[in-house]
PDB file of C-alpha atoms in Angstrom:
ATOM      1  CA  MET A 293     152.026  99.523  54.399  1.00 44.00           C
ATOM      2  CA  SER A 294     151.374  97.976  57.789  1.00 56.00           C
ATOM      3  CA  LYS A 295     152.386  94.441  58.506  1.00 81.00           C
ATOM      4  CA  LYS A 296     149.839  91.677  58.508  1.00 89.00           C
ATOM      5  CA  PRO A 297     148.682  90.558  61.954  1.00 93.00           C
ATOM      6  CA  LEU A 298     150.429  87.326  62.951  1.00 95.00           C
ATOM      7  CA  VAL A 299     148.131  84.517  64.035  1.00 96.00           C
ATOM      8  CA  PHE A 300     149.121  81.145  65.459  1.00 97.00           C
ATOM      9  CA  ILE A 301     146.677  78.299  64.967  1.00 97.00           C
ATOM     10  CA  VAL A 302     147.185  75.442  67.403  1.00 96.00           C
ATOM     11  CA  GLU A 303     144.991  72.591  66.240  1.00 95.00           C
ATOM     12  CA  ASP A 304     145.896  68.897  66.081  1.00 94.00           C
ATOM     13  CA  ASP A 305     143.296  68.046  63.407  1.00 92.00           C
ATOM     14  CA  ASN A 306     145.222  68.564  60.146  1.00 93.00           C
ATOM     15  CA  PHE A 307     142.120  69.179  58.067  1.00 94.00           C
ATOM     16  CA  TYR A 308     140.535  71.691  60.440  1.00 93.00           C
ATOM     17  CA  ASN A 309     143.920  73.388  60.918  1.00 94.00           C
ATOM     18  CA  SER A 310     144.256  73.743  57.150  1.00 94.00           C
ATOM     19  CA  VAL A 311     140.710  75.066  56.708  1.00 93.00           C
ATOM     20  CA  ILE A 312     141.153  77.747  59.383  1.00 94.00           C
ATOM     21  CA  SER A 313     144.653  78.654  58.138  1.00 95.00           C
ATOM     22  CA  THR A 314     143.502  79.075  54.548  1.00 95.00           C
ATOM     23  CA  TYR A 315     140.465  81.100  55.574  1.00 94.00           C
ATOM     24  CA  LEU A 316     142.503  83.517  57.699  1.00 94.00           C
ATOM     25  CA  LYS A 317     145.165  83.940  55.016  1.00 95.00           C
ATOM     26  CA  THR A 318     142.437  85.020  52.582  1.00 94.00           C
ATOM     27  CA  LYS A 319     141.350  87.585  55.195  1.00 93.00           C
ATOM     28  CA  GLY A 320     144.803  89.196  55.341  1.00 92.00           C
ATOM     29  CA  PHE A 321     146.438  87.475  58.292  1.00 95.00           C
ATOM     30  CA  GLU A 322     149.903  85.959  58.401  1.00 95.00           C
ATOM     31  CA  VAL A 323     149.295  82.461  59.730  1.00 96.00           C
ATOM     32  CA  HIS A 324     151.586  79.907  61.373  1.00 97.00           C
ATOM     33  CA  SER A 325     149.925  76.627  62.217  1.00 96.00           C
ATOM     34  CA  PHE A 326     150.957  74.044  64.762  1.00 96.00           C
ATOM     35  CA  LEU A 327     149.724  70.570  65.605  1.00 95.00           C
ATOM     36  CA  SER A 328     150.755  70.694  69.274  1.00 94.00           C
ATOM     37  CA  GLY A 329     151.024  73.161  72.117  1.00 94.00           C
ATOM     38  CA  GLU A 330     154.736  72.519  72.499  1.00 95.00           C
ATOM     39  CA  GLU A 331     155.373  73.645  68.898  1.00 95.00           C
ATOM     40  CA  CYS A 332     153.454  76.852  69.596  1.00 94.00           C
ATOM     41  CA  ILE A 333     155.369  77.576  72.788  1.00 94.00           C
ATOM     42  CA  ASP A 334     158.678  77.024  70.960  1.00 93.00           C
ATOM     43  CA  LYS A 335     157.743  79.801  68.494  1.00 94.00           C
ATOM     44  CA  LEU A 336     156.429  82.447  70.914  1.00 93.00           C
ATOM     45  CA  SER A 337     159.543  84.508  70.180  1.00 92.00           C
ATOM     46  CA  LEU A 338     157.785  85.449  66.904  1.00 94.00           C
ATOM     47  CA  HIS A 339     155.304  87.437  69.064  1.00 93.00           C
ATOM     48  CA  PRO A 340     151.980  86.491  67.506  1.00 95.00           C
ATOM     49  CA  ASP A 341     149.174  88.984  67.880  1.00 94.00           C
ATOM     50  CA  ILE A 342     146.550  86.278  68.337  1.00 95.00           C
ATOM     51  CA  ILE A 343     146.592  82.570  69.071  1.00 96.00           C
ATOM     52  CA  LEU A 344     143.654  80.371  68.109  1.00 96.00           C
ATOM     53  CA  LEU A 345     144.014  77.491  70.499  1.00 95.00           C
ATOM     54  CA  ASP A 346     142.292  74.127  70.678  1.00 95.00           C
ATOM     55  CA  PHE A 347     141.716  72.676  74.134  1.00 93.00           C
ATOM     56  CA  MET A 348     142.342  69.008  73.388  1.00 92.00           C
ATOM     57  CA  LEU A 349     145.886  68.669  72.077  1.00 93.00           C
ATOM     58  CA  PRO A 350     148.456  65.881  72.148  1.00 90.00           C
ATOM     59  CA  GLY A 351     150.838  66.367  75.065  1.00 91.00           C
ATOM     60  CA  ILE A 352     149.815  69.455  76.988  1.00 93.00           C
ATOM     61  CA  ASP A 353     146.270  70.785  76.698  1.00 93.00           C
ATOM     62  CA  GLY A 354     145.281  74.288  75.645  1.00 94.00           C
ATOM     63  CA  ILE A 355     144.957  75.606  79.201  1.00 94.00           C
ATOM     64  CA  GLU A 356     148.521  74.546  79.974  1.00 94.00           C
ATOM     65  CA  VAL A 357     149.722  76.145  76.727  1.00 94.00           C
ATOM     66  CA  MET A 358     148.132  79.410  77.817  1.00 92.00           C
ATOM     67  CA  ARG A 359     149.637  79.174  81.310  1.00 92.00           C
ATOM     68  CA  ARG A 360     153.107  78.677  79.833  1.00 92.00           C
ATOM     69  CA  MET A 361     152.566  81.583  77.456  1.00 91.00           C
ATOM     70  CA  LYS A 362     151.627  83.864  80.334  1.00 88.00           C
ATOM     71  CA  ALA A 363     154.641  82.610  82.310  1.00 88.00           C
ATOM     72  CA  ASN A 364     156.782  83.682  79.333  1.00 85.00           C
ATOM     73  CA  ASN A 365     155.142  87.141  79.441  1.00 84.00           C
ATOM     74  CA  SER A 366     153.496  86.639  76.068  1.00 84.00           C
ATOM     75  CA  LYS A 367     151.296  89.574  75.069  1.00 87.00           C
ATOM     76  CA  SER A 368     149.366  87.442  72.581  1.00 92.00           C
ATOM     77  CA  GLU A 369     145.602  87.310  72.908  1.00 94.00           C
ATOM     78  CA  VAL A 370     144.181  83.791  73.068  1.00 95.00           C
ATOM     79  CA  ILE A 371     140.930  82.660  71.555  1.00 96.00           C
ATOM     80  CA  PHE A 372     139.980  79.083  72.307  1.00 94.00           C
ATOM     81  CA  LEU A 373     138.475  77.373  69.303  1.00 92.00           C
ATOM     82  CA  SER A 374     137.320  74.075  70.707  1.00 88.00           C
ATOM     83  CA  GLY A 375     134.795  71.312  70.414  1.00 86.00           C
ATOM     84  CA  GLN A 376     134.616  70.953  74.199  1.00 81.00           C
ATOM     85  CA  THR A 377     131.128  71.762  75.445  1.00 82.00           C
ATOM     86  CA  ASP A 378     131.918  71.536  79.160  1.00 84.00           C
ATOM     87  CA  ILE A 379     131.249  74.976  80.622  1.00 89.00           C
ATOM     88  CA  LYS A 380     133.918  74.339  83.276  1.00 91.00           C
ATOM     89  CA  ILE A 381     136.580  74.238  80.559  1.00 89.00           C
ATOM     90  CA  ALA A 382     135.371  77.522  79.088  1.00 90.00           C
ATOM     91  CA  LEU A 383     135.291  79.150  82.525  1.00 92.00           C
ATOM     92  CA  GLU A 384     138.810  77.905  83.266  1.00 90.00           C
ATOM     93  CA  ALA A 385     139.985  79.337  79.933  1.00 91.00           C
ATOM     94  CA  PHE A 386     138.532  82.737  80.840  1.00 92.00           C
ATOM     95  CA  HIS A 387     139.957  82.517  84.349  1.00 91.00           C
ATOM     96  CA  GLU A 388     143.415  81.902  82.875  1.00 90.00           C
ATOM     97  CA  GLY A 389     143.097  84.956  80.635  1.00 90.00           C
ATOM     98  CA  ALA A 390     141.536  83.845  77.355  1.00 93.00           C
ATOM     99  CA  TYR A 391     139.987  86.605  75.272  1.00 93.00           C
ATOM    100  CA  ASP A 392     137.159  84.333  74.187  1.00 93.00           C
ATOM    101  CA  TYR A 393     136.002  80.741  73.842  1.00 94.00           C
ATOM    102  CA  ILE A 394     134.396  79.756  70.545  1.00 93.00           C
ATOM    103  CA  MET A 395     132.726  76.433  69.866  1.00 91.00           C
ATOM    104  CA  LYS A 396     133.704  74.578  66.713  1.00 91.00           C
ATOM    105  CA  ASP A 397     130.536  74.726  64.669  1.00 89.00           C
ATOM    106  CA  HIS A 398     129.577  75.953  61.211  1.00 89.00           C
ATOM    107  CA  HIS A 399     129.959  79.595  62.363  1.00 91.00           C
ATOM    108  CA  ALA A 400     133.326  79.129  64.089  1.00 90.00           C
ATOM    109  CA  LYS A 401     135.454  80.679  61.330  1.00 90.00           C
ATOM    110  CA  GLU A 402     133.322  83.804  61.129  1.00 91.00           C
ATOM    111  CA  ASN A 403     133.013  84.087  64.915  1.00 91.00           C
ATOM    112  CA  ALA A 404     136.775  83.779  65.299  1.00 92.00           C
ATOM    113  CA  LEU A 405     137.344  86.363  62.580  1.00 92.00           C
ATOM    114  CA  ASN A 406     134.984  88.813  64.314  1.00 93.00           C
ATOM    115  CA  LYS A 407     136.800  88.379  67.624  1.00 94.00           C
ATOM    116  CA  MET A 408     140.173  88.736  65.901  1.00 93.00           C
ATOM    117  CA  ASP A 409     139.014  91.980  64.272  1.00 93.00           C
ATOM    118  CA  GLN A 410     137.967  93.252  67.720  1.00 92.00           C
ATOM    119  CA  ILE A 411     141.394  92.403  69.104  1.00 92.00           C
ATOM    120  CA  MET A 412     143.222  94.104  66.246  1.00 89.00           C
ATOM    121  CA  ARG A 413     141.069  97.258  66.550  1.00 90.00           C
ATOM    122  CA  TYR A 414     141.764  97.358  70.283  1.00 87.00           C
ATOM    123  CA  LYS A 415     145.512  96.915  69.719  1.00 85.00           C
ATOM    124  CA  LYS A 416     145.447  99.731  67.161  1.00 87.00           C
ATOM    125  CA  ILE A 417     143.657 102.040  69.600  1.00 88.00           C
ATOM    126  CA  CYS A 418     146.178 101.219  72.337  1.00 83.00           C
ATOM    127  CA  LYS A 419     149.072 101.911  69.974  1.00 83.00           C
ATOM    128  CA  GLU A 420     147.566 105.250  68.952  1.00 84.00           C
ATOM    129  CA  LYS A 421     146.952 106.142  72.599  1.00 86.00           C
ATOM    130  CA  ASN A 422     150.614 105.478  73.390  1.00 84.00           C
ATOM    131  CA  MET A 423     151.690 107.597  70.408  1.00 87.00           C
ATOM    132  CA  TYR A 424     149.521 110.461  71.662  1.00 85.00           C
ATOM    133  CA  LYS A 425     151.010 110.173  75.142  1.00 87.00           C
ATOM    134  CA  LYS A 426     154.528 110.326  73.697  1.00 87.00           C
ATOM    135  CA  SER A 427     153.563 113.332  71.567  1.00 87.00           C
ATOM    136  CA  ILE A 428     152.252 115.158  74.622  1.00 89.00           C
ATOM    137  CA  VAL A 429     155.501 114.485  76.491  1.00 87.00           C
ATOM    138  CA  VAL A 430     157.543 115.805  73.558  1.00 88.00           C
ATOM    139  CA  ILE A 431     155.389 118.940  73.366  1.00 90.00           C
ATOM    140  CA  LEU A 432     155.764 119.523  77.109  1.00 90.00           C
ATOM    141  CA  VAL A 433     159.537 119.102  76.899  1.00 89.00           C
ATOM    142  CA  ILE A 434     159.674 121.610  74.030  1.00 90.00           C
ATOM    143  CA  LEU A 435     157.538 124.072  75.983  1.00 90.00           C
ATOM    144  CA  VAL A 436     159.689 123.750  79.108  1.00 90.00           C
ATOM    145  CA  LEU A 437     162.917 124.116  77.134  1.00 90.00           C
ATOM    146  CA  SER A 438     161.487 127.140  75.319  1.00 89.00           C
ATOM    147  CA  TRP A 439     160.499 128.681  78.637  1.00 91.00           C
ATOM    148  CA  ILE A 440     164.002 128.079  80.036  1.00 90.00           C
ATOM    149  CA  ALA A 441     165.574 129.566  76.908  1.00 88.00           C
ATOM    150  CA  LEU A 442     163.378 132.651  77.256  1.00 89.00           C
ATOM    151  CA  LEU A 443     164.343 133.018  80.915  1.00 88.00           C
ATOM    152  CA  VAL A 444     168.048 132.735  80.054  1.00 89.00           C
ATOM    153  CA  PHE A 445     167.635 135.253  77.242  1.00 87.00           C
ATOM    154  CA  TYR A 446     165.734 137.635  79.531  1.00 86.00           C
ATOM    155  CA  GLU A 447     168.399 137.346  82.251  1.00 86.00           C
ATOM    156  CA  THR A 448     171.227 138.024  79.770  1.00 86.00           C
ATOM    157  CA  GLN A 449     169.400 141.128  78.465  1.00 86.00           C
ATOM    158  CA  LYS A 450     169.006 142.583  81.991  1.00 78.00           C
ATOM    159  CA  HIS A 451     172.775 142.840  82.486  1.00 66.00           C
TER     160      HIS A 451
END
């Protein structure tokens, strides 16, 4: 059985945080929720697969959270889930490496889930690709060692 994808929700609105957390848990995700960016950054060692990140947070904003994540070499994908309608904020989020920017509206949960499914499918494909690469290397090593063994055997039979 494969492990559930780990999702961090960084949202300072308790109610909205709870709604999103509950929804994603029912969809098979392991969810950790945080009310501030600092709390999220403190837990990056858990290596979340995806972070749903609000822009407006107490303390540091979502863009700064993402910058600090990237500085810590986090491999987590970030989806902004924000009520900010300023296109400049969305463009800055993309410029800093966000996977997507979703507006908080009545479709936000479903839109986020669709994007998260895309991310998880992509991660699965990348993992499989790496497994295939390793398999090819192992096969090549076996072939080379077999060839060397045949050469050694051939040489010992000549004498």
